[in-house]
Amino acid sequence: MQDDKLPTDTARRKYEKLPLLALRGMCVFPGMLLNFDVERDTSAAALDAAGEYGRRVMLITQRDIMKESPRPEDLYEIGTICQVKQILKIPGGGVKALVEGVARARLRGSESGLGYYLAEAETIQEKPPRKTARLEALLRRAVGMFDTYASLANAVPHDSVFPLFGMTDVGKAADYIAQYMFLRHEQKQPVLEALRHGKRIELVCELLAQEIEIHDVEMEIEGSLRARIEGQQREHILRERMHAIQSALGEERDADDEISEYRERILKLRAPAEVVEKLNKEVDRLEKQHFASAESGVISTYLDLCLGLPWNRTTAERRDINAAIKILNDDHFGLEKVKERIIEFLAVKQIKPDHRGTIICLLGPPGVGKTSVAISVARALNRKLARLSLGGVHDEAEIRGHRKTYIGSMPGRIIDAVNRAGTRNPLMLLDEIDKLGSDYRGDPAAALLEALDPEQNHAFRDHYVELPFDLSDAMFITTANSSSTIPRPLLDRMEVIEMSSYTDTEKLEIAKRHLLPKQRKKHGLKAGQLKFTDEAMLGLIAGWTQESGVRQAERSIASVCRKAAAKIAKGEAKGVSVTPDELNGLLGPRRHVPEADIDGEIGVVRGLAWTEAGGTTLDVEVNVLPGKGMLKLTGNLGATMKESAEAAVSYIRSRAERLGIAPDFYRKNDLHIHFPGGGIEKDGPSAGITMAVAVISALSGAPVRPGVTMTGEITLRGRVLRIGGLKEKTMAALRAGAKTVIIPDSNEADLEEIDQTVRRALTFVTAKNIDTVLGAALDFSKITAPGLGARRKAPPADAFPPQTELAVINLTDIPAQTPPRVRR
């Protein structure tokens, strides 16, 4: 709704010529007084000429306050006709003028040539607004907000609010408020140009709301600043008082003494020239700082760390090979490859003392002694040990440090470990390097590339220290359970030494030599108070532990020690001698029962698998059902294992005739391949031949030979491809009671790495294709009931050589009958 309308009849318009004055940075409203200084000659001339025009002038605000000589086009269109009340000439040439606004006017034209501009002003006639509820509400709101504004702005007299309470004209009230507000001319001019009263009072309300909000923000900033200043003043006063107390107690330490101490420590540091120069610059910066400033504390912390680093401190390394061998043998049983590598390192050091450090990665399942081996190596070499646990580290700054410009910054773990070791040639143990993560904070594995490169780590730069530190004399040993999660560039920098699972014989020796004496000592028992027979220790290992390492065995021994200590403390016995018959009473029911024998079963084959915890067996069960050729895979299998199963079935379809299987079995039968233990995720291609043998057994009805396990990847052509983790898998086969292990032909060289105990107990058959696997795994002569997918005529019994007639390690052709040869 429009509150009023301006007249449009040209007959009612009033024009008059008046001297024109340009206002800079201010506005004048009708009915208001304005006192201003006149400095420009044209403005002074216009005031002088006002007497000829009834002491009336037209005042218009110029758009750009920086313009010294504005022309009419540089002015706003609407200004105010004013009555000159007083002109006061100031000694020195200045003029002060007091005017009163009469009416709004529009500049229609101008004349020059008189020393001033003569404006053709059109007076804007304003009718009193109609009284409406909306205008009354706006007026009340404006008055209330101006009252609040006046109480906030100290320069506005509070009594200036009182005249507003008697005003009923909305337009005049808006002009009154706008005149008193401290605003720029760009904000006041829209109010002057608002010819409708409702629009004018709305603009004034908006300006008041903005000014009140700005004032609140200013007060908030002022309060925050005042609190900070008060805190700094309080800290300064407390420090001055502390300074006075220290002075009275004779404990005062002069800042100059601290600077001198830093300079002396730098001279004694014997660090590289670049380091000395940088530290001296930091001392110079510290000298210029106030002792109570935050920057002073940052610099002091940085200097203390850098001066504490072992720039030239090294530990005398033990180079006596025999002494090192004795220490390694005393601490660990077996682990010949690790010990051999350390002895080689010492031998090179004897011949070439300046041989740089080396990076070794101990790779193996949990509990086989990777960390303890590294600690033993540090003792054998007489090096300080600096251990870094990298499991779960996601932030790159954890490795390389934070910039010292940040609050709470600190050096990375590598420099911190060197600082804790106190020597430049420590043995740095980077534990669980395969457990590093990465996220938006960077990749910690990438930050390790420089530190673990012998060609670069002579000038390792930490983000906090910002100085090159020589790590080339340090010996790095990393540990990992799996190499698959270690980035390839990082793995390439390390010499990998695999630590396989322990055999039961090795576990027995470790338990007798290390675990049992350690736990006896821990529980306060003497050697005569607790004894184990070898049979009892082997029974404990086989029945209560199933692991690659010896951690669970140590826990079981500790449990027996507690039971023995309780009996001795109660007076029930003076000592305990553990035999196999007493294990159930001491440790409870046997936890690990030997796996069920699958000898002679049809469609059930035992395979071998590798996990981060070591090797394990993996049974495959196959059922053949009437159907339409659907292949169903269950047991929580990964994509690779599912593809391997499909490859095995495709191979069987291509060789169905020679395998004694109906060529159309895949049309009339469904195959269900299942891996028990669905709670464990399974993946990888090495179960390919196991699934193929199980499917062929189920389709043909040929039973599996006794004590046979296998591992190998299968192709569509029936070739058997290389697999990994053979050492772990063969140990799992031995624990499961297997007699024969079928492996790929390309893994034959890996047999040399297998423990002699395992090699003596198992018979290994290597195969280039699936025909060799079938001859060793299935007994076609004992088909009593053909399988659901078998042909009416079964294959001849001698189509595949039986296990007792296996000869060469590789059988590549079914009809070939070669003299037997087995490998042990």
PDB file of N, CA and C in Angstrom, residues 58 98 111 158 196 341 357 393 410 452 504 512 516 523 584-585 599 637 672 686 688 723 772 793 823:
ATOM      1  N   MET A  58      20.820  26.887  -2.374  1.00  0.00           N
ATOM      2  CA  MET A  58      20.555  25.457  -2.585  1.00  0.00           C
ATOM      3  C   MET A  58      21.826  24.683  -2.271  1.00  0.00           C
ATOM      4  N   LEU A  98      25.794  29.050   9.119  1.00  0.00           N
ATOM      5  CA  LEU A  98      24.722  28.313   9.797  1.00  0.00           C
ATOM      6  C   LEU A  98      23.495  28.416   8.926  1.00  0.00           C
ATOM      7  N   GLU A 111      23.669  27.832 -14.064  1.00  0.00           N
ATOM      8  CA  GLU A 111      24.363  28.850 -14.849  1.00  0.00           C
ATOM      9  C   GLU A 111      25.671  29.165 -14.151  1.00  0.00           C
ATOM     10  N   HIS A 158      21.646  12.578  24.538  1.00  0.00           N
ATOM     11  CA  HIS A 158      20.461  11.764  24.803  1.00  0.00           C
ATOM     12  C   HIS A 158      19.185  12.592  24.766  1.00  0.00           C
ATOM     13  N   ARG A 196       8.750   9.379  -0.725  1.00  0.00           N
ATOM     14  CA  ARG A 196       7.596   8.805  -0.037  1.00  0.00           C
ATOM     15  C   ARG A 196       7.959   8.590   1.419  1.00  0.00           C
ATOM     16  N   ARG A 341      73.283 -63.005   8.372  1.00  0.00           N
ATOM     17  CA  ARG A 341      73.338 -61.654   7.774  1.00  0.00           C
ATOM     18  C   ARG A 341      74.040 -60.669   8.701  1.00  0.00           C
ATOM     19  N   GLY A 357      75.546 -47.580   6.928  1.00  0.00           N
ATOM     20  CA  GLY A 357      74.499 -48.386   7.557  1.00  0.00           C
ATOM     21  C   GLY A 357      73.700 -49.156   6.524  1.00  0.00           C
ATOM     22  N   VAL A 393      50.106 -45.185  12.306  1.00  0.00           N
ATOM     23  CA  VAL A 393      50.519 -43.810  12.029  1.00  0.00           C
ATOM     24  C   VAL A 393      49.935 -43.376  10.685  1.00  0.00           C
ATOM     25  N   MET A 410      56.676 -30.063  17.064  1.00  0.00           N
ATOM     26  CA  MET A 410      57.682 -30.951  17.627  1.00  0.00           C
ATOM     27  C   MET A 410      58.381 -31.690  16.487  1.00  0.00           C
ATOM     28  N   LEU A 452      65.245 -44.078   4.623  1.00  0.00           N
ATOM     29  CA  LEU A 452      65.637 -45.467   4.380  1.00  0.00           C
ATOM     30  C   LEU A 452      66.396 -45.643   3.068  1.00  0.00           C
ATOM     31  N   ASP A 504      57.511 -77.669  15.523  1.00  0.00           N
ATOM     32  CA  ASP A 504      57.303 -78.076  16.913  1.00  0.00           C
ATOM     33  C   ASP A 504      58.632 -78.361  17.608  1.00  0.00           C
ATOM     34  N   LYS A 512      62.290 -74.682  26.165  1.00  0.00           N
ATOM     35  CA  LYS A 512      63.222 -75.200  27.179  1.00  0.00           C
ATOM     36  C   LYS A 512      64.328 -74.199  27.499  1.00  0.00           C
ATOM     37  N   LEU A 516      60.617 -71.158  29.413  1.00  0.00           N
ATOM     38  CA  LEU A 516      60.428 -71.726  30.746  1.00  0.00           C
ATOM     39  C   LEU A 516      61.328 -71.046  31.789  1.00  0.00           C
ATOM     40  N   HIS A 523      57.867 -65.701  37.998  1.00  0.00           N
ATOM     41  CA  HIS A 523      56.933 -66.133  39.030  1.00  0.00           C
ATOM     42  C   HIS A 523      57.629 -66.570  40.321  1.00  0.00           C
ATOM     43  N   ASN A 584      45.918 -81.601  31.184  1.00  0.00           N
ATOM     44  CA  ASN A 584      44.489 -81.264  31.253  1.00  0.00           C
ATOM     45  C   ASN A 584      44.124 -80.654  32.596  1.00  0.00           C
ATOM     46  N   GLY A 585      44.694 -81.154  33.663  1.00  0.00           N
ATOM     47  CA  GLY A 585      44.395 -80.615  34.980  1.00  0.00           C
ATOM     48  C   GLY A 585      44.971 -79.220  35.189  1.00  0.00           C
ATOM     49  N   ASP A 599      40.690 -88.806   4.590  1.00  0.00           N
ATOM     50  CA  ASP A 599      41.205 -89.837   3.691  1.00  0.00           C
ATOM     51  C   ASP A 599      40.070 -90.679   3.126  1.00  0.00           C
ATOM     52  N   LEU A 637      34.314 -66.061   0.160  1.00  0.00           N
ATOM     53  CA  LEU A 637      35.420 -66.079  -0.799  1.00  0.00           C
ATOM     54  C   LEU A 637      35.591 -64.724  -1.457  1.00  0.00           C
ATOM     55  N   HIS A 672      28.176 -77.153  -6.209  1.00  0.00           N
ATOM     56  CA  HIS A 672      28.274 -76.296  -5.013  1.00  0.00           C
ATOM     57  C   HIS A 672      29.649 -76.524  -4.386  1.00  0.00           C
ATOM     58  N   SER A 686      45.856 -69.647  -5.050  1.00  0.00           N
ATOM     59  CA  SER A 686      46.601 -70.886  -4.803  1.00  0.00           C
ATOM     60  C   SER A 686      45.714 -72.081  -4.472  1.00  0.00           C
ATOM     61  N   GLY A 688      43.498 -73.123  -6.557  1.00  0.00           N
ATOM     62  CA  GLY A 688      42.939 -73.527  -7.842  1.00  0.00           C
ATOM     63  C   GLY A 688      42.964 -75.022  -8.060  1.00  0.00           C
ATOM     64  N   ILE A 723      53.225 -70.434  -6.569  1.00  0.00           N
ATOM     65  CA  ILE A 723      52.514 -69.820  -5.442  1.00  0.00           C
ATOM     66  C   ILE A 723      53.545 -69.280  -4.445  1.00  0.00           C
ATOM     67  N   THR A 772      49.302 -84.472 -13.404  1.00  0.00           N
ATOM     68  CA  THR A 772      50.186 -84.961 -12.344  1.00  0.00           C
ATOM     69  C   THR A 772      49.502 -84.866 -10.989  1.00  0.00           C
ATOM     70  N   LYS A 793      31.109 -95.254 -18.643  1.00  0.00           N
ATOM     71  CA  LYS A 793      32.372 -95.980 -18.656  1.00  0.00           C
ATOM     72  C   LYS A 793      33.422 -95.132 -17.975  1.00  0.00           C
ATOM     73  N   ARG A 823      60.527 -87.156  -4.151  1.00  0.00           N
ATOM     74  CA  ARG A 823      61.472 -86.209  -3.553  1.00  0.00           C
ATOM     75  C   ARG A 823      61.114 -85.972  -2.111  1.00  0.00           C
TER      76      ARG A 823
END
